[in-house]
Short mmCIF file of C-alpha atoms in Angstrom, two decimals:
data_model
loop_
_atom_site.label_atom_id
_atom_site.label_comp_id
_atom_site.label_asym_id
_atom_site.label_seq_id
_atom_site.Cartn_x
_atom_site.Cartn_y
_atom_site.Cartn_z
CA UNK A 1164 0.00 0.00 0.00
CA UNK A 1165 1.05 3.53 -0.77
CA UNK A 1166 -0.71 6.33 1.14
CA UNK A 1167 -1.75 9.77 -0.08
CA UNK A 1168 -2.35 12.10 2.87
CA UNK A 1169 -2.36 10.99 6.49
CA UNK A 1170 0.48 13.05 7.97
CA UNK A 1171 1.28 13.01 11.68
CA UNK A 1172 -1.20 15.85 12.23
CA UNK A 1173 -4.06 13.99 10.54
CA UNK A 1174 -6.72 11.88 12.24
CA UNK A 1175 -8.08 9.48 9.65
CA UNK A 1176 -4.76 8.49 8.08
CA UNK A 1177 -3.58 6.82 11.28
CA UNK A 1178 -6.90 4.96 11.52
CA UNK A 1179 -6.47 3.65 7.97
CA UNK A 1180 -2.89 2.56 8.70
CA UNK A 1181 -3.88 0.70 11.85
CA UNK A 1182 -6.85 -0.97 10.23
CA UNK A 1183 -4.99 -1.99 7.08
CA UNK A 1184 -2.27 -3.75 9.05
CA UNK A 1185 -4.35 -5.79 11.51
CA UNK A 1186 -4.49 -8.91 9.34
CA UNK A 1187 -0.94 -8.98 8.02
CA UNK A 1188 -2.32 -8.83 4.46
CA UNK A 1189 -1.14 -5.30 3.70
CA UNK A 1190 2.16 -3.51 4.21
CA UNK A 1191 2.66 0.25 3.96
CA UNK A 1192 5.64 0.66 1.60
CA UNK A 1193 5.52 4.30 0.55
CA UNK A 1194 3.65 7.54 0.96
CA UNK A 1195 3.07 11.14 0.01
CA UNK A 1196 1.67 12.08 3.39
CA UNK A 1197 1.18 15.82 2.95
CA UNK A 1198 1.11 18.61 0.40
CA UNK A 1199 4.14 19.81 2.36
CA UNK A 1200 7.21 17.81 1.36
CA UNK A 1201 8.73 18.53 4.77
CA UNK A 1202 5.70 17.13 6.63
CA UNK A 1203 5.58 14.13 4.31
CA UNK A 1204 9.25 13.35 5.04
CA UNK A 1205 8.75 13.72 8.79
CA UNK A 1206 5.78 11.36 8.70
CA UNK A 1207 7.70 8.81 6.63
CA UNK A 1208 10.57 8.95 9.13
CA UNK A 1209 8.15 8.39 12.01
CA UNK A 1210 6.77 5.35 10.19
CA UNK A 1211 10.28 3.97 9.53
CA UNK A 1212 9.91 4.06 5.77
CA UNK A 1213 13.06 4.31 3.62
CA UNK A 1214 13.74 7.86 2.48
CA UNK A 1215 13.49 6.97 -1.20
CA UNK A 1216 9.90 5.73 -0.71
CA UNK A 1217 8.66 8.96 0.91
CA UNK A 1218 7.53 11.50 -1.66
CA UNK A 1219 6.82 15.21 -1.75
CA UNK A 1220 3.61 14.88 -3.76
CA UNK A 1221 1.20 12.16 -4.82
CA UNK A 1222 2.05 12.85 -8.46
CA UNK A 1223 5.71 12.10 -7.78
CA UNK A 1224 4.82 8.97 -5.84
CA UNK A 1225 2.58 7.50 -8.53
CA UNK A 1226 5.05 8.13 -11.36
CA UNK A 1227 8.12 6.91 -9.47
CA UNK A 1228 6.38 3.84 -8.05
CA UNK A 1229 5.23 2.94 -11.56
CA UNK A 1230 8.88 2.79 -12.63
CA UNK A 1231 9.78 0.21 -9.98
CA UNK A 1232 9.80 -3.52 -10.79
CA UNK A 1233 6.55 -5.40 -10.30
CA UNK A 1234 6.61 -6.98 -6.85
CA UNK A 1235 8.57 -4.06 -5.44
CA UNK A 1236 6.28 -1.15 -6.28
CA UNK A 1237 3.05 -0.46 -4.43
CA UNK A 1238 -0.02 -2.46 -5.52
CA UNK A 1239 -2.60 0.15 -4.57
CA UNK A 1240 -3.00 3.60 -3.05
CA UNK A 1241 -4.98 4.62 -0.01
CA UNK A 1242 -6.33 8.18 -0.29
CA UNK A 1243 -6.94 9.85 3.08
CA UNK A 1244 -6.84 13.53 2.14
CA UNK A 1245 -9.47 16.26 2.41
CA UNK A 1246 -12.28 15.73 -0.10
CA UNK A 1247 -11.04 18.04 -2.86
CA UNK A 1248 -7.99 15.83 -3.49
CA UNK A 1249 -9.90 12.53 -3.76
CA UNK A 1250 -10.79 12.79 -7.45
CA UNK A 1251 -7.47 13.98 -8.95
CA UNK A 1252 -5.46 11.53 -6.83
CA UNK A 1253 -7.73 8.56 -7.63
CA UNK A 1254 -7.81 9.50 -11.31
CA UNK A 1255 -4.04 9.61 -11.60
CA UNK A 1256 -3.56 6.37 -9.66
CA UNK A 1257 -6.08 4.46 -11.77
CA UNK A 1258 -4.77 5.83 -15.05
CA UNK A 1259 -1.29 4.64 -14.06
CA UNK A 1260 -2.40 1.13 -13.17
CA UNK A 1261 -2.90 1.28 -9.40
CA UNK A 1262 -5.97 0.04 -7.52
CA UNK A 1263 -7.51 2.51 -5.06
CA UNK A 1264 -8.95 2.62 -1.56
CA UNK A 1265 -10.46 6.04 -0.83
CA UNK A 1266 -11.88 7.62 2.29
CA UNK A 1267 -15.44 8.88 1.98
CA UNK A 1268 -17.05 10.86 0.46
CA UNK A 1269 -15.77 9.69 -2.91
CA UNK A 1270 -15.20 13.13 -4.42
CA UNK A 1271 -15.90 16.84 -4.01
CA UNK A 1272 -19.13 16.74 -6.03
CA UNK A 1273 -21.46 14.46 -7.99
CA UNK A 1274 -20.00 15.27 -11.41
CA UNK A 1275 -16.56 14.13 -10.24
CA UNK A 1276 -18.01 10.92 -8.80
CA UNK A 1277 -19.69 10.06 -12.10
CA UNK A 1278 -16.50 10.80 -14.01
CA UNK A 1279 -14.53 8.66 -11.57
CA UNK A 1280 -16.82 5.71 -12.26
CA UNK A 1281 -16.01 5.98 -15.97
CA UNK A 1282 -12.29 6.02 -15.18
CA UNK A 1283 -12.62 2.97 -12.91
CA UNK A 1284 -14.57 1.03 -15.54
CA UNK A 1285 -12.07 1.93 -18.26
CA UNK A 1286 -9.12 0.89 -16.07
CA UNK A 1287 -10.68 -2.40 -14.97
CA UNK A 1288 -9.13 -1.86 -11.54
CA UNK A 1289 -10.64 -2.25 -8.07
CA UNK A 1290 -11.93 0.76 -6.12
CA UNK A 1291 -13.03 0.64 -2.49
CA UNK A 1292 -14.69 3.40 -0.46
CA UNK A 1293 -14.27 3.29 3.31
CA UNK A 1294 -17.83 3.66 4.53
CA UNK A 1295 -16.51 1.73 7.49
CA UNK A 1296 -19.70 1.42 9.55
CA UNK A 1297 -21.03 -1.17 7.10
CA UNK A 1298 -18.32 -3.54 8.35
CA UNK A 1299 -19.51 -4.00 11.96
CA UNK A 1300 -20.67 -7.58 12.66
CA UNK A 1301 -24.04 -6.39 13.99
CA UNK A 1302 -24.60 -4.30 10.87
CA UNK A 1303 -24.00 -7.43 8.80
CA UNK A 1304 -26.50 -9.25 11.03
CA UNK A 1305 -29.06 -6.45 10.62
CA UNK A 1306 -28.76 -6.73 6.85
CA UNK A 1307 -29.20 -10.51 7.09
CA UNK A 1308 -32.34 -10.17 9.23
CA UNK A 1309 -33.92 -7.82 6.70
CA UNK A 1310 -32.80 -9.81 3.66
CA UNK A 1311 -34.23 -13.00 5.18
CA UNK A 1312 -37.61 -11.36 5.86
CA UNK A 1313 -37.43 -11.42 9.67
CA UNK A 1314 -38.59 -7.80 9.89
CA UNK A 1315 -41.24 -8.14 7.21
CA UNK A 1316 -42.01 -5.09 5.07
CA UNK A 1317 -39.92 -2.12 6.19
CA UNK A 1318 -42.16 0.76 7.22
CA UNK A 1319 -40.22 3.19 9.43
CA UNK A 1320 -36.54 4.14 9.56
CA UNK A 1321 -34.89 6.50 12.03
CA UNK A 1322 -31.15 7.12 11.69
CA UNK A 1323 -29.20 9.62 13.79
CA UNK A 1324 -25.62 10.81 14.02
CA UNK A 1325 -25.19 13.44 16.76
CA UNK A 1326 -21.78 14.95 17.52
CA UNK A 1327 -20.87 17.96 19.64
CA UNK A 1328 -17.33 18.85 18.66
CA UNK A 1329 -18.27 21.91 16.55
CA UNK A 1330 -20.43 23.72 19.11
CA UNK A 1331 -18.31 26.83 18.60
CA UNK A 1332 -16.03 28.20 15.86
CA UNK A 1333 -13.31 25.58 16.33
CA UNK A 1334 -12.05 26.15 12.78
CA UNK A 1335 -10.91 29.67 13.74
CA UNK A 1336 -8.51 28.25 16.34
CA UNK A 1337 -6.32 26.49 13.76
CA UNK A 1338 -7.75 23.03 14.46
CA UNK A 1339 -6.88 21.20 11.24
CA UNK A 1340 -9.78 18.73 11.18
CA UNK A 1341 -12.35 21.48 11.70
CA UNK A 1342 -10.68 23.86 9.22
CA UNK A 1343 -11.05 21.74 6.09
CA UNK A 1344 -14.40 20.19 7.06
CA UNK A 1345 -15.98 23.64 7.21
CA UNK A 1346 -14.33 25.00 4.06
CA UNK A 1347 -16.47 24.65 0.89
CA UNK A 1348 -13.37 24.63 -1.35
CA UNK A 1349 -11.95 21.55 0.38
CA UNK A 1350 -15.06 19.87 1.80
CA UNK A 1351 -17.73 20.47 -0.83
CA UNK A 1352 -21.29 21.76 -0.77
CA UNK A 1353 -22.18 20.50 2.71
CA UNK A 1354 -20.64 20.31 6.17
CA UNK A 1355 -22.29 17.95 8.64
CA UNK A 1356 -24.37 16.41 5.84
CA UNK A 1357 -21.25 15.55 3.86
CA UNK A 1358 -19.15 14.47 6.82
CA UNK A 1359 -21.59 12.30 8.79
CA UNK A 1360 -24.94 12.54 6.98
CA UNK A 1361 -23.53 10.46 4.14
CA UNK A 1362 -22.74 7.72 6.66
CA UNK A 1363 -26.42 7.70 7.65
CA UNK A 1364 -27.62 7.48 4.05
CA UNK A 1365 -25.10 4.78 3.17
CA UNK A 1366 -25.71 2.58 6.21
CA UNK A 1367 -29.48 2.51 5.77
CA UNK A 1368 -29.24 1.77 2.06
CA UNK A 1369 -26.73 -1.02 2.77
CA UNK A 1370 -28.83 -2.65 5.48
CA UNK A 1371 -32.28 -2.33 3.91
CA UNK A 1372 -31.56 -2.24 0.17
CA UNK A 1373 -34.03 0.66 -0.07
CA UNK A 1374 -33.43 3.80 -2.10
CA UNK A 1375 -34.53 7.37 -1.43
CA UNK A 1376 -37.45 8.43 -3.62
CA UNK A 1377 -37.84 11.98 -2.33
CA UNK A 1378 -36.79 14.06 0.65
CA UNK A 1379 -37.47 17.24 2.55
CA UNK A 1380 -34.39 18.80 4.13
CA UNK A 1381 -33.69 21.51 6.67
CA UNK A 1382 -30.06 22.60 7.07
CA UNK A 1383 -28.81 25.12 9.60
CA UNK A 1384 -25.59 26.93 10.38
CA UNK A 1385 -25.89 27.55 14.12
CA UNK A 1386 -22.37 28.85 14.76
CA UNK A 1387 -21.88 32.40 13.56
CA UNK A 1388 -19.07 32.73 11.03
CA UNK A 1389 -19.28 29.13 9.81
CA UNK A 1390 -19.62 28.58 6.05
CA UNK A 1391 -21.25 25.13 5.93
CA UNK A 1392 -24.14 23.47 7.72
CA UNK A 1393 -23.51 22.10 11.20
CA UNK A 1394 -26.99 20.59 11.67
CA UNK A 1395 -29.34 18.72 9.37
CA UNK A 1396 -32.86 17.30 9.69
CA UNK A 1397 -34.35 15.35 6.80
CA UNK A 1398 -37.65 13.60 6.15
CA UNK A 1399 -37.36 10.77 3.63
CA UNK A 1400 -39.72 8.73 1.46
CA UNK A 1401 -38.18 5.42 0.36
CA UNK A 1402 -38.98 3.56 -2.84
CA UNK A 1403 -41.00 0.82 -1.07
CA UNK A 1404 -43.24 3.35 0.70
CA UNK A 1405 -41.30 3.39 3.98
CA UNK A 1406 -40.91 6.72 5.80
CA UNK A 1407 -37.63 7.87 7.25
CA UNK A 1408 -36.14 10.47 9.56
CA UNK A 1409 -32.44 11.30 9.22
CA UNK A 1410 -30.82 13.63 11.73
CA UNK A 1411 -27.15 14.52 11.85
CA UNK A 1412 -25.54 17.30 13.81
CA UNK A 1413 -22.17 18.51 15.01
CA UNK A 1414 -23.48 21.02 17.55
CA UNK A 1415 -25.22 18.60 19.96
CA UNK A 1416 -23.43 19.71 23.10
CA UNK A 1417 -21.78 16.81 24.93
CA UNK A 1418 -22.44 14.19 22.27
CA UNK A 1419 -19.58 12.04 21.03
CA UNK A 1420 -20.30 9.76 18.04
CA UNK A 1421 -23.68 8.22 18.86
CA UNK A 1422 -24.44 6.95 15.37
CA UNK A 1423 -27.56 4.78 15.65
CA UNK A 1424 -30.54 3.42 13.78
CA UNK A 1425 -34.03 2.10 14.48
CA UNK A 1426 -35.68 0.13 11.69
CA UNK A 1427 -39.27 -1.10 12.01
CA UNK A 1428 -41.06 -3.58 9.78
CA UNK A 1429 -44.44 -5.29 9.71
CA UNK A 1430 -43.05 -8.25 11.73
CA UNK A 1431 -40.31 -6.80 13.95
CA UNK A 1432 -37.96 -3.91 14.64
CA UNK A 1433 -34.23 -3.57 15.35
CA UNK A 1434 -32.12 -0.96 17.16
CA UNK A 1435 -28.32 -0.51 17.13
CA UNK A 1436 -25.93 2.09 18.56
CA UNK A 1437 -22.39 2.45 17.21
CA UNK A 1438 -21.09 3.32 20.67
CA UNK A 1439 -22.28 -0.12 21.88
CA UNK A 1440 -21.40 -1.97 18.68
CA UNK A 1441 -21.68 -5.55 19.98
CA UNK A 1442 -25.36 -5.21 20.86
CA UNK A 1443 -28.47 -5.12 18.70
CA UNK A 1444 -32.04 -5.27 20.03
CA UNK A 1445 -34.69 -7.26 18.12
CA UNK A 1446 -38.28 -6.36 19.08
CA UNK A 1447 -41.73 -7.77 18.32
CA UNK A 1448 -45.14 -6.82 19.70
CA UNK A 1449 -45.95 -10.35 20.87
CA UNK A 1450 -42.58 -11.52 22.19
CA UNK A 1451 -40.97 -8.32 23.47
CA UNK A 1452 -37.27 -7.53 23.13
CA UNK A 1453 -34.39 -9.95 22.49
CA UNK A 1454 -30.73 -8.99 22.76
CA UNK A 1455 -28.46 -10.11 19.90
CA UNK A 1456 -24.76 -10.05 20.70
CA UNK A 1457 -21.67 -10.30 18.51
CA UNK A 1458 -20.11 -13.82 18.59
CA UNK A 1459 -22.97 -15.25 20.65
CA UNK A 1460 -25.35 -17.92 19.34
CA UNK A 1461 -26.21 -18.69 15.75
CA UNK A 1462 -25.48 -15.59 13.70
CA UNK A 1463 -25.36 -15.15 9.94
CA UNK A 1464 -22.25 -16.18 7.98
CA UNK A 1465 -21.63 -12.51 7.13
CA UNK A 1466 -21.67 -11.46 10.80
CA UNK A 1467 -19.33 -14.31 11.71
CA UNK A 1468 -16.96 -13.52 8.84
CA UNK A 1469 -16.53 -9.98 10.18
CA UNK A 1470 -16.18 -10.91 13.86
CA UNK A 1471 -12.63 -10.79 15.21
CA UNK A 1472 -12.93 -11.12 18.98
CA UNK A 1473 -14.38 -13.70 21.39
CA UNK A 1474 -17.79 -12.85 22.82
CA UNK A 1475 -17.74 -9.94 25.24
CA UNK A 1476 -14.80 -8.13 23.63
CA UNK A 1477 -16.01 -5.08 21.68
CA UNK A 1478 -15.62 -5.03 17.91
CA UNK A 1479 -14.40 -1.48 17.52
CA UNK A 1480 -14.00 1.35 15.06
CA UNK A 1481 -10.52 0.39 13.84
CA UNK A 1482 -11.70 -3.17 13.22
CA UNK A 1483 -14.31 -1.92 10.76
CA UNK A 1484 -11.54 -0.39 8.65
CA UNK A 1485 -9.59 -3.62 9.03
CA UNK A 1486 -12.56 -5.58 7.67
CA UNK A 1487 -12.79 -3.36 4.59
CA UNK A 1488 -9.04 -3.48 3.94
CA UNK A 1489 -8.96 -7.26 4.45
CA UNK A 1490 -11.87 -7.75 2.05
CA UNK A 1491 -10.17 -5.46 -0.46
CA UNK A 1492 -6.95 -7.49 -0.12
CA UNK A 1493 -8.95 -10.68 -0.71
CA UNK A 1494 -10.40 -9.13 -3.87
CA UNK A 1495 -6.92 -8.26 -5.12
CA UNK A 1496 -5.64 -11.77 -4.44
CA UNK A 1497 -8.68 -13.28 -6.16
CA UNK A 1498 -8.01 -11.03 -9.17
CA UNK A 1499 -4.36 -12.08 -9.36
CA UNK A 1500 -5.27 -15.77 -9.02
CA UNK A 1501 -8.09 -15.61 -11.56
CA UNK A 1502 -10.72 -16.51 -8.99
CA UNK A 1503 -14.11 -15.01 -8.09
CA UNK A 1504 -14.33 -12.99 -4.89
CA UNK A 1505 -16.60 -14.53 -2.25
CA UNK A 1506 -19.51 -12.02 -1.96
CA UNK A 1507 -19.55 -12.40 1.81
CA UNK A 1508 -16.35 -10.32 1.88
CA UNK A 1509 -17.97 -7.21 0.46
CA UNK A 1510 -16.96 -3.55 0.60
CA UNK A 1511 -18.43 -0.25 -0.67
CA UNK A 1512 -17.35 0.99 -4.10
CA UNK A 1513 -17.93 3.80 -6.54
CA UNK A 1514 -21.70 3.21 -6.82
CA UNK A 1515 -22.00 3.92 -3.10
CA UNK A 1516 -19.79 6.95 -3.66
CA UNK A 1517 -22.11 8.29 -6.36
CA UNK A 1518 -25.11 7.79 -4.09
CA UNK A 1519 -23.37 9.70 -1.31
CA UNK A 1520 -22.60 12.65 -3.55
CA UNK A 1521 -26.12 12.61 -4.99
CA UNK A 1522 -27.47 12.59 -1.44
CA UNK A 1523 -25.46 15.71 -0.58
CA UNK A 1524 -26.60 17.58 -3.68
CA UNK A 1525 -30.26 16.60 -3.28
CA UNK A 1526 -30.27 17.59 0.40
CA UNK A 1527 -28.67 20.96 -0.31
CA UNK A 1528 -31.10 21.58 -3.18
CA UNK A 1529 -34.08 20.71 -0.98
CA UNK A 1530 -32.87 22.91 1.88
CA UNK A 1531 -32.47 25.88 -0.46
CA UNK A 1532 -35.90 25.46 -2.08
CA UNK A 1533 -38.45 27.50 -0.15
CA UNK A 1534 -41.24 26.79 -2.64
CA UNK A 1535 -41.47 23.02 -2.93
CA UNK A 1536 -41.85 20.97 0.22
CA UNK A 1537 -40.52 17.73 -1.25
CA UNK A 1538 -37.56 17.23 -3.61
CA UNK A 1539 -37.49 14.25 -5.96
CA UNK A 1540 -34.23 12.37 -5.50
CA UNK A 1541 -32.10 12.66 -8.65
CA UNK A 1542 -28.90 10.80 -9.48
#
């Protein structure tokens, strides 16, 4: 693996590195860790990489790695930069023969995401998007319960992602993570909606298989001086007739990362909280509530395939990245060996990336439309 972004100052790059290395399938061999050559070099030194494999720019890395003998050069790149770099970095990597893992959202806007799909298809290479929450064992089990009809017809969906870290103008203090996430030039058209709202949209679509038909969005900038939304509330109509409520916010004072969903069908309902990832509650009117726990009892093959710890040991955030990287590595090995990838080892790709960017644009369009109550979802 070669990495683009993820300097010592960054948050998500370190998470990707830890997750990618848990299974011993992937080795970090090179990197262009910052737009600053000095910061990139310092990060490479801290990671004990040889000096000649630490680059001052991703362009230099891709071109120089391409010149190395096969078996020595990187096999793929991991892109962990702010959003505005995702498309040009992925484009150059793919066009030079390198597979790609990219942090979400896929690109800066929908047009870029659609263009990236064309580039991926032309290259024939593998592209993974790290919507990591899909890789929790209990999320896999939730998908299995719905796919197998245990919930019946899905009628009501509530998905929430409250955070509190942006309750004031943190970006004005020089905090790097806040600075780019609130800057339209680097983040895109939305703030909280792009950062965490896309996780909500993606997780529900993954679990239920339902698609948004139309939505009604309300976006707010609560903190004076901020350029992008820090709170979003959305009503959703799904294509099967189900009704949804999606709430994401970064100004919920005292909240951490309480990503959660409640999904109710004609036969049963389920509830899951990311901060208690090993537990899911299954409810019915006639039998009450039943606790489902990771690694306990007869779970689906997908849940078991993504479980790493014995029962009672939490399956955490880093492990979700590890699951995606492991599955991506399996896909690469299957490609090299001329075999089909086992579908149980799935991971998000460019289609999920396009949906995420379409979600952002449709939400922003709805929030800005003071005439029409409901906005038809357009891809």
